Protein backbone atom coordinates (compact mmCIF):
# COMPACT_ATOMS: atom_id res chain seq x y z
CA UNK A 1 0.00 0.00 0.00
CA UNK A 2 1.47 3.34 -1.08
CA UNK A 3 1.96 5.99 1.57
CA UNK A 4 0.43 9.45 1.15
CA UNK A 5 2.40 12.42 -0.24
CA UNK A 6 2.26 14.01 3.22
CA UNK A 7 3.75 10.90 4.83
CA UNK A 8 6.51 10.65 2.22
CA UNK A 9 7.33 14.34 2.69
CA UNK A 10 7.53 13.86 6.46
CA UNK A 11 9.92 10.95 6.04
CA UNK A 12 12.14 13.01 3.73
CA UNK A 13 12.28 15.78 6.35
CA UNK A 14 13.34 13.26 8.99
CA UNK A 15 16.14 11.93 6.80
CA UNK A 16 17.36 15.46 6.15
CA UNK A 17 17.05 16.95 9.65
CA UNK A 18 17.54 13.90 11.90
CA UNK A 19 18.90 11.00 9.83
CA UNK A 20 19.49 8.94 12.97
CA UNK A 21 15.70 8.81 13.47
CA UNK A 22 14.90 7.59 9.96
CA UNK A 23 13.57 4.01 9.70
CA UNK A 24 16.30 1.38 9.81
CA UNK A 25 16.50 -1.44 7.28
CA UNK A 26 14.17 -4.21 8.39
CA UNK A 27 12.84 -2.19 11.32
CA UNK A 28 9.17 -2.74 12.08
CA UNK A 29 6.89 0.26 12.38
CA UNK A 30 6.26 -0.24 16.10
CA UNK A 31 10.00 -0.51 16.80
CA UNK A 32 10.53 2.73 14.89
CA UNK A 33 7.80 4.46 16.88
CA UNK A 34 9.37 3.36 20.18
CA UNK A 35 12.84 4.50 19.09
CA UNK A 36 11.57 7.91 17.98
CA UNK A 37 9.50 8.35 21.14
CA UNK A 38 12.48 7.53 23.36
CA UNK A 39 14.62 10.10 21.55
CA UNK A 40 11.97 12.81 21.80
CA UNK A 41 11.26 12.03 25.47
CA UNK A 42 14.99 12.36 26.19
CA UNK A 43 15.56 15.55 24.22
CA UNK A 44 12.24 17.37 24.80
CA UNK A 45 11.02 15.66 27.95
CA UNK A 46 7.94 13.47 28.28
CA UNK A 47 5.67 16.41 29.04
CA UNK A 48 7.15 18.47 26.22
CA UNK A 49 6.52 15.78 23.61
CA UNK A 50 3.11 15.37 22.01
CA UNK A 51 1.71 12.44 20.05
CA UNK A 52 1.67 14.80 17.07
CA UNK A 53 5.45 15.32 17.47
CA UNK A 54 6.01 11.58 17.41
CA UNK A 55 3.68 11.07 14.45
CA UNK A 56 5.44 13.74 12.39
CA UNK A 57 8.89 12.24 12.92
CA UNK A 58 7.67 8.70 12.22
CA UNK A 59 5.88 9.91 9.09
CA UNK A 60 2.31 9.18 10.14
CA UNK A 61 -0.74 11.23 10.84
CA UNK A 62 -1.69 11.50 14.48
CA UNK A 63 -4.77 9.35 13.96
CA UNK A 64 -2.72 6.68 12.17
CA UNK A 65 -0.27 6.59 15.05
CA UNK A 66 -3.07 5.49 17.37
CA UNK A 67 -3.45 2.31 15.29
CA UNK A 68 -0.03 1.28 16.60
CA UNK A 69 -0.04 2.60 20.15
CA UNK A 70 -2.79 3.67 22.54
CA UNK A 71 -1.08 6.72 24.02
CA UNK A 72 1.99 8.32 25.55
CA UNK A 73 1.69 6.39 28.81
CA UNK A 74 1.78 3.06 26.99
CA UNK A 75 4.75 4.25 24.94
CA UNK A 76 6.68 5.35 28.01
CA UNK A 77 5.99 2.16 29.96
CA UNK A 78 7.00 -0.04 27.02
CA UNK A 79 10.24 1.91 26.60
CA UNK A 80 11.05 1.54 30.30
CA UNK A 81 10.21 -2.16 30.39
CA UNK A 82 12.27 -2.88 27.28
CA UNK A 83 15.22 -0.99 28.74
CA UNK A 84 15.25 -2.58 32.17
CA UNK A 85 14.65 -6.09 30.80
CA UNK A 86 17.77 -5.85 28.64
CA UNK A 87 19.87 -4.34 31.41
CA UNK A 88 18.59 -6.75 34.06
CA UNK A 89 19.61 -9.85 32.12
CA UNK A 90 23.19 -8.64 31.80
CA UNK A 91 23.43 -7.46 35.41
CA UNK A 92 21.93 -10.63 36.87
CA UNK A 93 24.45 -12.75 34.96
CA UNK A 94 27.30 -10.70 36.47
CA UNK A 95 25.86 -10.55 40.00
CA UNK A 96 25.30 -14.32 40.17
CA UNK A 97 28.71 -15.28 38.77
CA UNK A 98 31.50 -16.86 40.84
CA UNK A 99 33.79 -13.84 40.50
CA UNK A 100 34.94 -11.88 43.54
CA UNK A 101 32.72 -9.02 44.74
CA UNK A 102 35.32 -6.51 43.55
CA UNK A 103 35.38 -7.94 40.06
CA UNK A 104 31.59 -8.24 39.94
CA UNK A 105 31.20 -4.61 40.99
CA UNK A 106 33.70 -3.52 38.36
CA UNK A 107 31.88 -5.47 35.65
CA UNK A 108 28.45 -4.32 36.85
CA UNK A 109 29.51 -0.68 36.57
CA UNK A 110 31.12 -1.23 33.18
CA UNK A 111 28.02 -3.03 31.92
CA UNK A 112 25.75 -0.26 33.18
CA UNK A 113 27.71 2.50 31.48
CA UNK A 114 28.26 0.70 28.17
CA UNK A 115 24.56 -0.17 28.02
CA UNK A 116 23.63 3.42 28.92
CA UNK A 117 25.77 4.85 26.13
CA UNK A 118 24.79 2.26 23.52
CA UNK A 119 21.10 2.76 24.27
CA UNK A 120 21.23 6.36 25.44
CA UNK A 121 17.70 7.46 24.55
CA UNK A 122 16.02 4.50 26.23
CA UNK A 123 18.22 4.45 29.34
CA UNK A 124 17.89 8.22 29.81
CA UNK A 125 14.12 7.75 29.69
CA UNK A 126 14.36 5.11 32.39
CA UNK A 127 16.46 7.38 34.59
CA UNK A 128 14.61 10.65 34.04
CA UNK A 129 11.10 10.07 32.73
CA UNK A 130 9.75 7.22 34.88
CA UNK A 131 8.41 9.84 37.29
CA UNK A 132 5.79 10.72 34.66
CA UNK A 133 4.05 7.35 34.82
CA UNK A 134 0.52 7.20 36.17
CA UNK A 135 0.20 5.58 39.65
CA UNK A 136 -1.03 2.21 38.35
CA UNK A 137 1.99 1.98 36.01
CA UNK A 138 4.41 3.51 38.50
CA UNK A 139 4.29 0.44 40.75
CA UNK A 140 5.70 -1.80 38.02
CA UNK A 141 8.44 0.71 37.22
CA UNK A 142 9.48 1.10 40.88
CA UNK A 143 9.61 -2.66 41.42
CA UNK A 144 11.88 -3.10 38.40
CA UNK A 145 14.09 -0.17 39.38
CA UNK A 146 14.43 -1.45 42.97
CA UNK A 147 15.30 -4.95 41.78
CA UNK A 148 18.03 -3.55 39.55
CA UNK A 149 19.47 -1.47 42.41
CA UNK A 150 19.30 -4.48 44.71
CA UNK A 151 21.85 -6.38 42.63
CA UNK A 152 24.38 -3.58 43.23
CA UNK A 153 23.65 -3.52 46.96
CA UNK A 154 23.99 -7.30 47.17
CA UNK A 155 27.45 -7.13 45.58
CA UNK A 156 28.53 -4.39 48.01
CA UNK A 157 27.06 -6.29 50.96
CA UNK A 158 28.95 -9.45 50.07
CA UNK A 159 32.15 -7.49 49.53
CA UNK A 160 31.87 -6.13 53.07
CA UNK A 161 31.09 -9.57 54.47
CA UNK A 162 34.16 -11.22 52.90
CA UNK A 163 36.45 -8.32 53.80
CA UNK A 164 37.07 -6.85 50.34
CA UNK A 165 35.11 -3.64 50.97
CA UNK A 166 35.25 -1.28 53.90
CA UNK A 167 32.30 -1.14 56.29
CA UNK A 168 29.83 1.38 54.92
CA UNK A 169 26.14 2.10 54.45
CA UNK A 170 25.18 -0.35 51.69
CA UNK A 171 22.13 1.58 50.49
CA UNK A 172 24.06 4.85 50.21
CA UNK A 173 26.93 3.08 48.47
CA UNK A 174 24.54 1.66 45.88
CA UNK A 175 22.95 5.04 45.26
CA UNK A 176 26.37 6.71 45.00
CA UNK A 177 27.60 4.20 42.43
CA UNK A 178 24.47 4.35 40.30
CA UNK A 179 24.30 8.13 40.61
CA UNK A 180 27.86 8.39 39.33
CA UNK A 181 27.03 6.10 36.42
CA UNK A 182 23.71 7.69 35.52
CA UNK A 183 25.20 11.18 35.36
CA UNK A 184 27.04 10.06 32.22
CA UNK A 185 23.73 10.44 30.38
CA UNK A 186 23.91 14.19 31.09
CA UNK A 187 27.31 14.90 29.61
CA UNK A 188 28.26 12.10 27.22
CA UNK A 189 28.72 13.08 23.57
CA UNK A 190 29.41 10.62 20.78
CA UNK A 191 31.98 13.01 19.32
CA UNK A 192 33.64 13.53 22.72
CA UNK A 193 37.19 12.54 23.73
CA UNK A 194 36.30 9.22 25.42
CA UNK A 195 34.87 5.98 24.07
CA UNK A 196 32.12 4.17 25.94
CA UNK A 197 34.54 1.48 27.05
CA UNK A 198 37.11 3.99 28.30
CA UNK A 199 34.49 5.70 30.46
CA UNK A 200 33.18 2.34 31.68
CA UNK A 201 36.66 1.06 32.60
CA UNK A 202 37.55 4.18 34.56
CA UNK A 203 34.24 4.31 36.41
CA UNK A 204 34.47 0.62 37.27
CA UNK A 205 37.87 1.30 38.82
CA UNK A 206 36.54 4.36 40.67
CA UNK A 207 33.73 2.32 42.23
CA UNK A 208 36.00 -0.49 43.41
CA UNK A 209 38.64 1.85 44.79
CA UNK A 210 36.04 3.90 46.64
CA UNK A 211 34.90 0.83 48.60
CA UNK A 212 38.00 -1.33 48.75
CA UNK A 213 39.83 -1.83 52.03
CA UNK A 214 43.05 -2.01 50.04
CA UNK A 215 42.70 1.52 48.69
CA UNK A 216 42.56 4.16 51.43
CA UNK A 217 40.59 7.18 50.35
CA UNK A 218 42.83 10.21 51.03
CA UNK A 219 41.55 13.61 52.02
CA UNK A 220 42.13 16.00 49.14
CA UNK A 221 42.36 19.66 50.25
CA UNK A 222 40.44 22.15 48.13
CA UNK A 223 42.48 24.04 45.58
CA UNK A 224 43.13 27.67 46.35
CA UNK A 225 41.13 30.13 44.32
CA UNK A 226 42.62 33.07 42.52
CA UNK A 227 41.39 36.59 43.09
CA UNK A 228 38.87 36.23 40.26
CA UNK A 229 37.34 33.19 41.95
CA UNK A 230 38.78 30.57 39.57
CA UNK A 231 41.12 27.71 40.46
CA UNK A 232 44.82 28.17 39.65
PDB file of C-alpha atoms in Angstrom:
ATOM      1  CA  UNK A   1       0.000   0.000   0.000  1.00  0.00           C
ATOM      2  CA  UNK A   2       1.465   3.341  -1.080  1.00  0.00           C
ATOM      3  CA  UNK A   3       1.962   5.992   1.571  1.00  0.00           C
ATOM      4  CA  UNK A   4       0.431   9.451   1.147  1.00  0.00           C
ATOM      5  CA  UNK A   5       2.399  12.416  -0.238  1.00  0.00           C
ATOM      6  CA  UNK A   6       2.258  14.010   3.223  1.00  0.00           C
ATOM      7  CA  UNK A   7       3.749  10.899   4.828  1.00  0.00           C
ATOM      8  CA  UNK A   8       6.506  10.646   2.220  1.00  0.00           C
ATOM      9  CA  UNK A   9       7.331  14.335   2.693  1.00  0.00           C
ATOM     10  CA  UNK A  10       7.529  13.863   6.461  1.00  0.00           C
ATOM     11  CA  UNK A  11       9.915  10.952   6.044  1.00  0.00           C
ATOM     12  CA  UNK A  12      12.136  13.010   3.726  1.00  0.00           C
ATOM     13  CA  UNK A  13      12.285  15.778   6.353  1.00  0.00           C
ATOM     14  CA  UNK A  14      13.335  13.264   8.994  1.00  0.00           C
ATOM     15  CA  UNK A  15      16.139  11.925   6.798  1.00  0.00           C
ATOM     16  CA  UNK A  16      17.365  15.457   6.148  1.00  0.00           C
ATOM     17  CA  UNK A  17      17.046  16.949   9.647  1.00  0.00           C
ATOM     18  CA  UNK A  18      17.541  13.896  11.899  1.00  0.00           C
ATOM     19  CA  UNK A  19      18.896  10.998   9.825  1.00  0.00           C
ATOM     20  CA  UNK A  20      19.487   8.938  12.975  1.00  0.00           C
ATOM     21  CA  UNK A  21      15.702   8.813  13.470  1.00  0.00           C
ATOM     22  CA  UNK A  22      14.895   7.593   9.958  1.00  0.00           C
ATOM     23  CA  UNK A  23      13.571   4.015   9.698  1.00  0.00           C
ATOM     24  CA  UNK A  24      16.302   1.385   9.805  1.00  0.00           C
ATOM     25  CA  UNK A  25      16.504  -1.439   7.279  1.00  0.00           C
ATOM     26  CA  UNK A  26      14.166  -4.206   8.395  1.00  0.00           C
ATOM     27  CA  UNK A  27      12.839  -2.187  11.321  1.00  0.00           C
ATOM     28  CA  UNK A  28       9.167  -2.743  12.081  1.00  0.00           C
ATOM     29  CA  UNK A  29       6.890   0.260  12.379  1.00  0.00           C
ATOM     30  CA  UNK A  30       6.258  -0.241  16.097  1.00  0.00           C
ATOM     31  CA  UNK A  31       9.999  -0.508  16.804  1.00  0.00           C
ATOM     32  CA  UNK A  32      10.534   2.729  14.891  1.00  0.00           C
ATOM     33  CA  UNK A  33       7.800   4.465  16.882  1.00  0.00           C
ATOM     34  CA  UNK A  34       9.369   3.364  20.180  1.00  0.00           C
ATOM     35  CA  UNK A  35      12.836   4.500  19.087  1.00  0.00           C
ATOM     36  CA  UNK A  36      11.570   7.908  17.979  1.00  0.00           C
ATOM     37  CA  UNK A  37       9.496   8.348  21.140  1.00  0.00           C
ATOM     38  CA  UNK A  38      12.483   7.531  23.365  1.00  0.00           C
ATOM     39  CA  UNK A  39      14.616  10.103  21.548  1.00  0.00           C
ATOM     40  CA  UNK A  40      11.968  12.813  21.803  1.00  0.00           C
ATOM     41  CA  UNK A  41      11.262  12.034  25.471  1.00  0.00           C
ATOM     42  CA  UNK A  42      14.991  12.359  26.190  1.00  0.00           C
ATOM     43  CA  UNK A  43      15.562  15.553  24.221  1.00  0.00           C
ATOM     44  CA  UNK A  44      12.243  17.365  24.804  1.00  0.00           C
ATOM     45  CA  UNK A  45      11.019  15.657  27.952  1.00  0.00           C
ATOM     46  CA  UNK A  46       7.944  13.468  28.282  1.00  0.00           C
ATOM     47  CA  UNK A  47       5.674  16.411  29.037  1.00  0.00           C
ATOM     48  CA  UNK A  48       7.155  18.474  26.223  1.00  0.00           C
ATOM     49  CA  UNK A  49       6.515  15.776  23.606  1.00  0.00           C
ATOM     50  CA  UNK A  50       3.109  15.367  22.009  1.00  0.00           C
ATOM     51  CA  UNK A  51       1.710  12.444  20.052  1.00  0.00           C
ATOM     52  CA  UNK A  52       1.667  14.796  17.074  1.00  0.00           C
ATOM     53  CA  UNK A  53       5.445  15.324  17.474  1.00  0.00           C
ATOM     54  CA  UNK A  54       6.012  11.580  17.407  1.00  0.00           C
ATOM     55  CA  UNK A  55       3.680  11.066  14.451  1.00  0.00           C
ATOM     56  CA  UNK A  56       5.438  13.738  12.387  1.00  0.00           C
ATOM     57  CA  UNK A  57       8.885  12.235  12.918  1.00  0.00           C
ATOM     58  CA  UNK A  58       7.672   8.705  12.216  1.00  0.00           C
ATOM     59  CA  UNK A  59       5.882   9.907   9.093  1.00  0.00           C
ATOM     60  CA  UNK A  60       2.309   9.179  10.143  1.00  0.00           C
ATOM     61  CA  UNK A  61      -0.738  11.228  10.836  1.00  0.00           C
ATOM     62  CA  UNK A  62      -1.691  11.502  14.484  1.00  0.00           C
ATOM     63  CA  UNK A  63      -4.771   9.349  13.956  1.00  0.00           C
ATOM     64  CA  UNK A  64      -2.723   6.675  12.166  1.00  0.00           C
ATOM     65  CA  UNK A  65      -0.273   6.595  15.053  1.00  0.00           C
ATOM     66  CA  UNK A  66      -3.069   5.488  17.366  1.00  0.00           C
ATOM     67  CA  UNK A  67      -3.454   2.314  15.293  1.00  0.00           C
ATOM     68  CA  UNK A  68      -0.030   1.284  16.598  1.00  0.00           C
ATOM     69  CA  UNK A  69      -0.035   2.602  20.152  1.00  0.00           C
ATOM     70  CA  UNK A  70      -2.792   3.670  22.537  1.00  0.00           C
ATOM     71  CA  UNK A  71      -1.080   6.717  24.022  1.00  0.00           C
ATOM     72  CA  UNK A  72       1.993   8.315  25.545  1.00  0.00           C
ATOM     73  CA  UNK A  73       1.689   6.395  28.806  1.00  0.00           C
ATOM     74  CA  UNK A  74       1.782   3.063  26.988  1.00  0.00           C
ATOM     75  CA  UNK A  75       4.747   4.252  24.942  1.00  0.00           C
ATOM     76  CA  UNK A  76       6.681   5.350  28.007  1.00  0.00           C
ATOM     77  CA  UNK A  77       5.987   2.158  29.957  1.00  0.00           C
ATOM     78  CA  UNK A  78       7.002  -0.044  27.024  1.00  0.00           C
ATOM     79  CA  UNK A  79      10.242   1.908  26.598  1.00  0.00           C
ATOM     80  CA  UNK A  80      11.051   1.541  30.299  1.00  0.00           C
ATOM     81  CA  UNK A  81      10.212  -2.164  30.387  1.00  0.00           C
ATOM     82  CA  UNK A  82      12.267  -2.882  27.276  1.00  0.00           C
ATOM     83  CA  UNK A  83      15.222  -0.989  28.737  1.00  0.00           C
ATOM     84  CA  UNK A  84      15.249  -2.578  32.172  1.00  0.00           C
ATOM     85  CA  UNK A  85      14.653  -6.091  30.800  1.00  0.00           C
ATOM     86  CA  UNK A  86      17.773  -5.852  28.640  1.00  0.00           C
ATOM     87  CA  UNK A  87      19.868  -4.340  31.406  1.00  0.00           C
ATOM     88  CA  UNK A  88      18.593  -6.746  34.061  1.00  0.00           C
ATOM     89  CA  UNK A  89      19.611  -9.851  32.118  1.00  0.00           C
ATOM     90  CA  UNK A  90      23.190  -8.640  31.804  1.00  0.00           C
ATOM     91  CA  UNK A  91      23.429  -7.459  35.407  1.00  0.00           C
ATOM     92  CA  UNK A  92      21.932 -10.628  36.869  1.00  0.00           C
ATOM     93  CA  UNK A  93      24.446 -12.747  34.962  1.00  0.00           C
ATOM     94  CA  UNK A  94      27.302 -10.697  36.468  1.00  0.00           C
ATOM     95  CA  UNK A  95      25.857 -10.549  39.996  1.00  0.00           C
ATOM     96  CA  UNK A  96      25.300 -14.323  40.166  1.00  0.00           C
ATOM     97  CA  UNK A  97      28.705 -15.278  38.771  1.00  0.00           C
ATOM     98  CA  UNK A  98      31.496 -16.859  40.842  1.00  0.00           C
ATOM     99  CA  UNK A  99      33.789 -13.844  40.502  1.00  0.00           C
ATOM    100  CA  UNK A 100      34.940 -11.884  43.539  1.00  0.00           C
ATOM    101  CA  UNK A 101      32.724  -9.020  44.742  1.00  0.00           C
ATOM    102  CA  UNK A 102      35.324  -6.508  43.551  1.00  0.00           C
ATOM    103  CA  UNK A 103      35.379  -7.944  40.056  1.00  0.00           C
ATOM    104  CA  UNK A 104      31.592  -8.238  39.945  1.00  0.00           C
ATOM    105  CA  UNK A 105      31.202  -4.609  40.988  1.00  0.00           C
ATOM    106  CA  UNK A 106      33.702  -3.521  38.361  1.00  0.00           C
ATOM    107  CA  UNK A 107      31.881  -5.466  35.651  1.00  0.00           C
ATOM    108  CA  UNK A 108      28.446  -4.318  36.853  1.00  0.00           C
ATOM    109  CA  UNK A 109      29.506  -0.681  36.574  1.00  0.00           C
ATOM    110  CA  UNK A 110      31.124  -1.232  33.175  1.00  0.00           C
ATOM    111  CA  UNK A 111      28.023  -3.032  31.922  1.00  0.00           C
ATOM    112  CA  UNK A 112      25.745  -0.262  33.176  1.00  0.00           C
ATOM    113  CA  UNK A 113      27.706   2.503  31.476  1.00  0.00           C
ATOM    114  CA  UNK A 114      28.261   0.704  28.171  1.00  0.00           C
ATOM    115  CA  UNK A 115      24.561  -0.167  28.021  1.00  0.00           C
ATOM    116  CA  UNK A 116      23.632   3.424  28.918  1.00  0.00           C
ATOM    117  CA  UNK A 117      25.769   4.855  26.130  1.00  0.00           C
ATOM    118  CA  UNK A 118      24.792   2.262  23.520  1.00  0.00           C
ATOM    119  CA  UNK A 119      21.096   2.759  24.267  1.00  0.00           C
ATOM    120  CA  UNK A 120      21.231   6.364  25.442  1.00  0.00           C
ATOM    121  CA  UNK A 121      17.702   7.460  24.547  1.00  0.00           C
ATOM    122  CA  UNK A 122      16.022   4.496  26.229  1.00  0.00           C
ATOM    123  CA  UNK A 123      18.219   4.454  29.336  1.00  0.00           C
ATOM    124  CA  UNK A 124      17.891   8.218  29.808  1.00  0.00           C
ATOM    125  CA  UNK A 125      14.116   7.755  29.691  1.00  0.00           C
ATOM    126  CA  UNK A 126      14.361   5.106  32.388  1.00  0.00           C
ATOM    127  CA  UNK A 127      16.464   7.376  34.585  1.00  0.00           C
ATOM    128  CA  UNK A 128      14.605  10.654  34.043  1.00  0.00           C
ATOM    129  CA  UNK A 129      11.098  10.070  32.733  1.00  0.00           C
ATOM    130  CA  UNK A 130       9.755   7.223  34.882  1.00  0.00           C
ATOM    131  CA  UNK A 131       8.408   9.843  37.290  1.00  0.00           C
ATOM    132  CA  UNK A 132       5.789  10.721  34.665  1.00  0.00           C
ATOM    133  CA  UNK A 133       4.054   7.352  34.821  1.00  0.00           C
ATOM    134  CA  UNK A 134       0.521   7.203  36.166  1.00  0.00           C
ATOM    135  CA  UNK A 135       0.203   5.577  39.646  1.00  0.00           C
ATOM    136  CA  UNK A 136      -1.026   2.211  38.349  1.00  0.00           C
ATOM    137  CA  UNK A 137       1.985   1.983  36.009  1.00  0.00           C
ATOM    138  CA  UNK A 138       4.409   3.509  38.503  1.00  0.00           C
ATOM    139  CA  UNK A 139       4.286   0.437  40.753  1.00  0.00           C
ATOM    140  CA  UNK A 140       5.702  -1.800  38.019  1.00  0.00           C
ATOM    141  CA  UNK A 141       8.436   0.707  37.222  1.00  0.00           C
ATOM    142  CA  UNK A 142       9.476   1.103  40.883  1.00  0.00           C
ATOM    143  CA  UNK A 143       9.605  -2.663  41.418  1.00  0.00           C
ATOM    144  CA  UNK A 144      11.882  -3.100  38.397  1.00  0.00           C
ATOM    145  CA  UNK A 145      14.088  -0.173  39.384  1.00  0.00           C
ATOM    146  CA  UNK A 146      14.431  -1.452  42.965  1.00  0.00           C
ATOM    147  CA  UNK A 147      15.303  -4.955  41.784  1.00  0.00           C
ATOM    148  CA  UNK A 148      18.032  -3.548  39.555  1.00  0.00           C
ATOM    149  CA  UNK A 149      19.473  -1.467  42.408  1.00  0.00           C
ATOM    150  CA  UNK A 150      19.300  -4.484  44.710  1.00  0.00           C
ATOM    151  CA  UNK A 151      21.852  -6.378  42.634  1.00  0.00           C
ATOM    152  CA  UNK A 152      24.378  -3.584  43.229  1.00  0.00           C
ATOM    153  CA  UNK A 153      23.650  -3.519  46.958  1.00  0.00           C
ATOM    154  CA  UNK A 154      23.991  -7.303  47.169  1.00  0.00           C
ATOM    155  CA  UNK A 155      27.449  -7.128  45.581  1.00  0.00           C
ATOM    156  CA  UNK A 156      28.526  -4.390  48.011  1.00  0.00           C
ATOM    157  CA  UNK A 157      27.060  -6.290  50.957  1.00  0.00           C
ATOM    158  CA  UNK A 158      28.949  -9.451  50.068  1.00  0.00           C
ATOM    159  CA  UNK A 159      32.148  -7.486  49.527  1.00  0.00           C
ATOM    160  CA  UNK A 160      31.870  -6.130  53.066  1.00  0.00           C
ATOM    161  CA  UNK A 161      31.095  -9.566  54.473  1.00  0.00           C
ATOM    162  CA  UNK A 162      34.165 -11.224  52.896  1.00  0.00           C
ATOM    163  CA  UNK A 163      36.451  -8.317  53.801  1.00  0.00           C
ATOM    164  CA  UNK A 164      37.073  -6.847  50.339  1.00  0.00           C
ATOM    165  CA  UNK A 165      35.115  -3.641  50.969  1.00  0.00           C
ATOM    166  CA  UNK A 166      35.247  -1.278  53.903  1.00  0.00           C
ATOM    167  CA  UNK A 167      32.301  -1.139  56.293  1.00  0.00           C
ATOM    168  CA  UNK A 168      29.835   1.383  54.915  1.00  0.00           C
ATOM    169  CA  UNK A 169      26.141   2.095  54.450  1.00  0.00           C
ATOM    170  CA  UNK A 170      25.181  -0.354  51.693  1.00  0.00           C
ATOM    171  CA  UNK A 171      22.135   1.575  50.490  1.00  0.00           C
ATOM    172  CA  UNK A 172      24.060   4.850  50.211  1.00  0.00           C
ATOM    173  CA  UNK A 173      26.933   3.077  48.468  1.00  0.00           C
ATOM    174  CA  UNK A 174      24.541   1.665  45.884  1.00  0.00           C
ATOM    175  CA  UNK A 175      22.951   5.042  45.260  1.00  0.00           C
ATOM    176  CA  UNK A 176      26.374   6.705  45.004  1.00  0.00           C
ATOM    177  CA  UNK A 177      27.600   4.202  42.430  1.00  0.00           C
ATOM    178  CA  UNK A 178      24.467   4.350  40.300  1.00  0.00           C
ATOM    179  CA  UNK A 179      24.297   8.133  40.614  1.00  0.00           C
ATOM    180  CA  UNK A 180      27.860   8.394  39.332  1.00  0.00           C
ATOM    181  CA  UNK A 181      27.029   6.102  36.415  1.00  0.00           C
ATOM    182  CA  UNK A 182      23.708   7.692  35.518  1.00  0.00           C
ATOM    183  CA  UNK A 183      25.199  11.176  35.361  1.00  0.00           C
ATOM    184  CA  UNK A 184      27.042  10.057  32.222  1.00  0.00           C
ATOM    185  CA  UNK A 185      23.734  10.438  30.384  1.00  0.00           C
ATOM    186  CA  UNK A 186      23.906  14.187  31.088  1.00  0.00           C
ATOM    187  CA  UNK A 187      27.312  14.901  29.614  1.00  0.00           C
ATOM    188  CA  UNK A 188      28.260  12.103  27.221  1.00  0.00           C
ATOM    189  CA  UNK A 189      28.724  13.083  23.569  1.00  0.00           C
ATOM    190  CA  UNK A 190      29.411  10.615  20.784  1.00  0.00           C
ATOM    191  CA  UNK A 191      31.985  13.010  19.321  1.00  0.00           C
ATOM    192  CA  UNK A 192      33.640  13.530  22.723  1.00  0.00           C
ATOM    193  CA  UNK A 193      37.186  12.541  23.732  1.00  0.00           C
ATOM    194  CA  UNK A 194      36.304   9.216  25.417  1.00  0.00           C
ATOM    195  CA  UNK A 195      34.870   5.984  24.066  1.00  0.00           C
ATOM    196  CA  UNK A 196      32.116   4.172  25.936  1.00  0.00           C
ATOM    197  CA  UNK A 197      34.539   1.481  27.046  1.00  0.00           C
ATOM    198  CA  UNK A 198      37.110   3.986  28.297  1.00  0.00           C
ATOM    199  CA  UNK A 199      34.487   5.696  30.463  1.00  0.00           C
ATOM    200  CA  UNK A 200      33.177   2.335  31.679  1.00  0.00           C
ATOM    201  CA  UNK A 201      36.658   1.063  32.597  1.00  0.00           C
ATOM    202  CA  UNK A 202      37.553   4.182  34.559  1.00  0.00           C
ATOM    203  CA  UNK A 203      34.235   4.313  36.409  1.00  0.00           C
ATOM    204  CA  UNK A 204      34.475   0.619  37.272  1.00  0.00           C
ATOM    205  CA  UNK A 205      37.868   1.301  38.824  1.00  0.00           C
ATOM    206  CA  UNK A 206      36.545   4.365  40.673  1.00  0.00           C
ATOM    207  CA  UNK A 207      33.733   2.322  42.229  1.00  0.00           C
ATOM    208  CA  UNK A 208      35.995  -0.488  43.408  1.00  0.00           C
ATOM    209  CA  UNK A 209      38.644   1.852  44.786  1.00  0.00           C
ATOM    210  CA  UNK A 210      36.043   3.904  46.644  1.00  0.00           C
ATOM    211  CA  UNK A 211      34.896   0.831  48.601  1.00  0.00           C
ATOM    212  CA  UNK A 212      37.998  -1.330  48.749  1.00  0.00           C
ATOM    213  CA  UNK A 213      39.826  -1.833  52.028  1.00  0.00           C
ATOM    214  CA  UNK A 214      43.054  -2.009  50.045  1.00  0.00           C
ATOM    215  CA  UNK A 215      42.699   1.521  48.693  1.00  0.00           C
ATOM    216  CA  UNK A 216      42.563   4.161  51.433  1.00  0.00           C
ATOM    217  CA  UNK A 217      40.589   7.183  50.345  1.00  0.00           C
ATOM    218  CA  UNK A 218      42.827  10.211  51.032  1.00  0.00           C
ATOM    219  CA  UNK A 219      41.550  13.611  52.019  1.00  0.00           C
ATOM    220  CA  UNK A 220      42.134  16.000  49.145  1.00  0.00           C
ATOM    221  CA  UNK A 221      42.363  19.657  50.250  1.00  0.00           C
ATOM    222  CA  UNK A 222      40.435  22.151  48.132  1.00  0.00           C
ATOM    223  CA  UNK A 223      42.477  24.043  45.577  1.00  0.00           C
ATOM    224  CA  UNK A 224      43.129  27.674  46.350  1.00  0.00           C
ATOM    225  CA  UNK A 225      41.125  30.126  44.325  1.00  0.00           C
ATOM    226  CA  UNK A 226      42.620  33.072  42.518  1.00  0.00           C
ATOM    227  CA  UNK A 227      41.386  36.586  43.086  1.00  0.00           C
ATOM    228  CA  UNK A 228      38.869  36.226  40.256  1.00  0.00           C
ATOM    229  CA  UNK A 229      37.338  33.185  41.949  1.00  0.00           C
ATOM    230  CA  UNK A 230      38.781  30.574  39.572  1.00  0.00           C
ATOM    231  CA  UNK A 231      41.116  27.711  40.463  1.00  0.00           C
ATOM    232  CA  UNK A 232      44.817  28.166  39.655  1.00  0.00           C
TER     233      UNK A 232
END
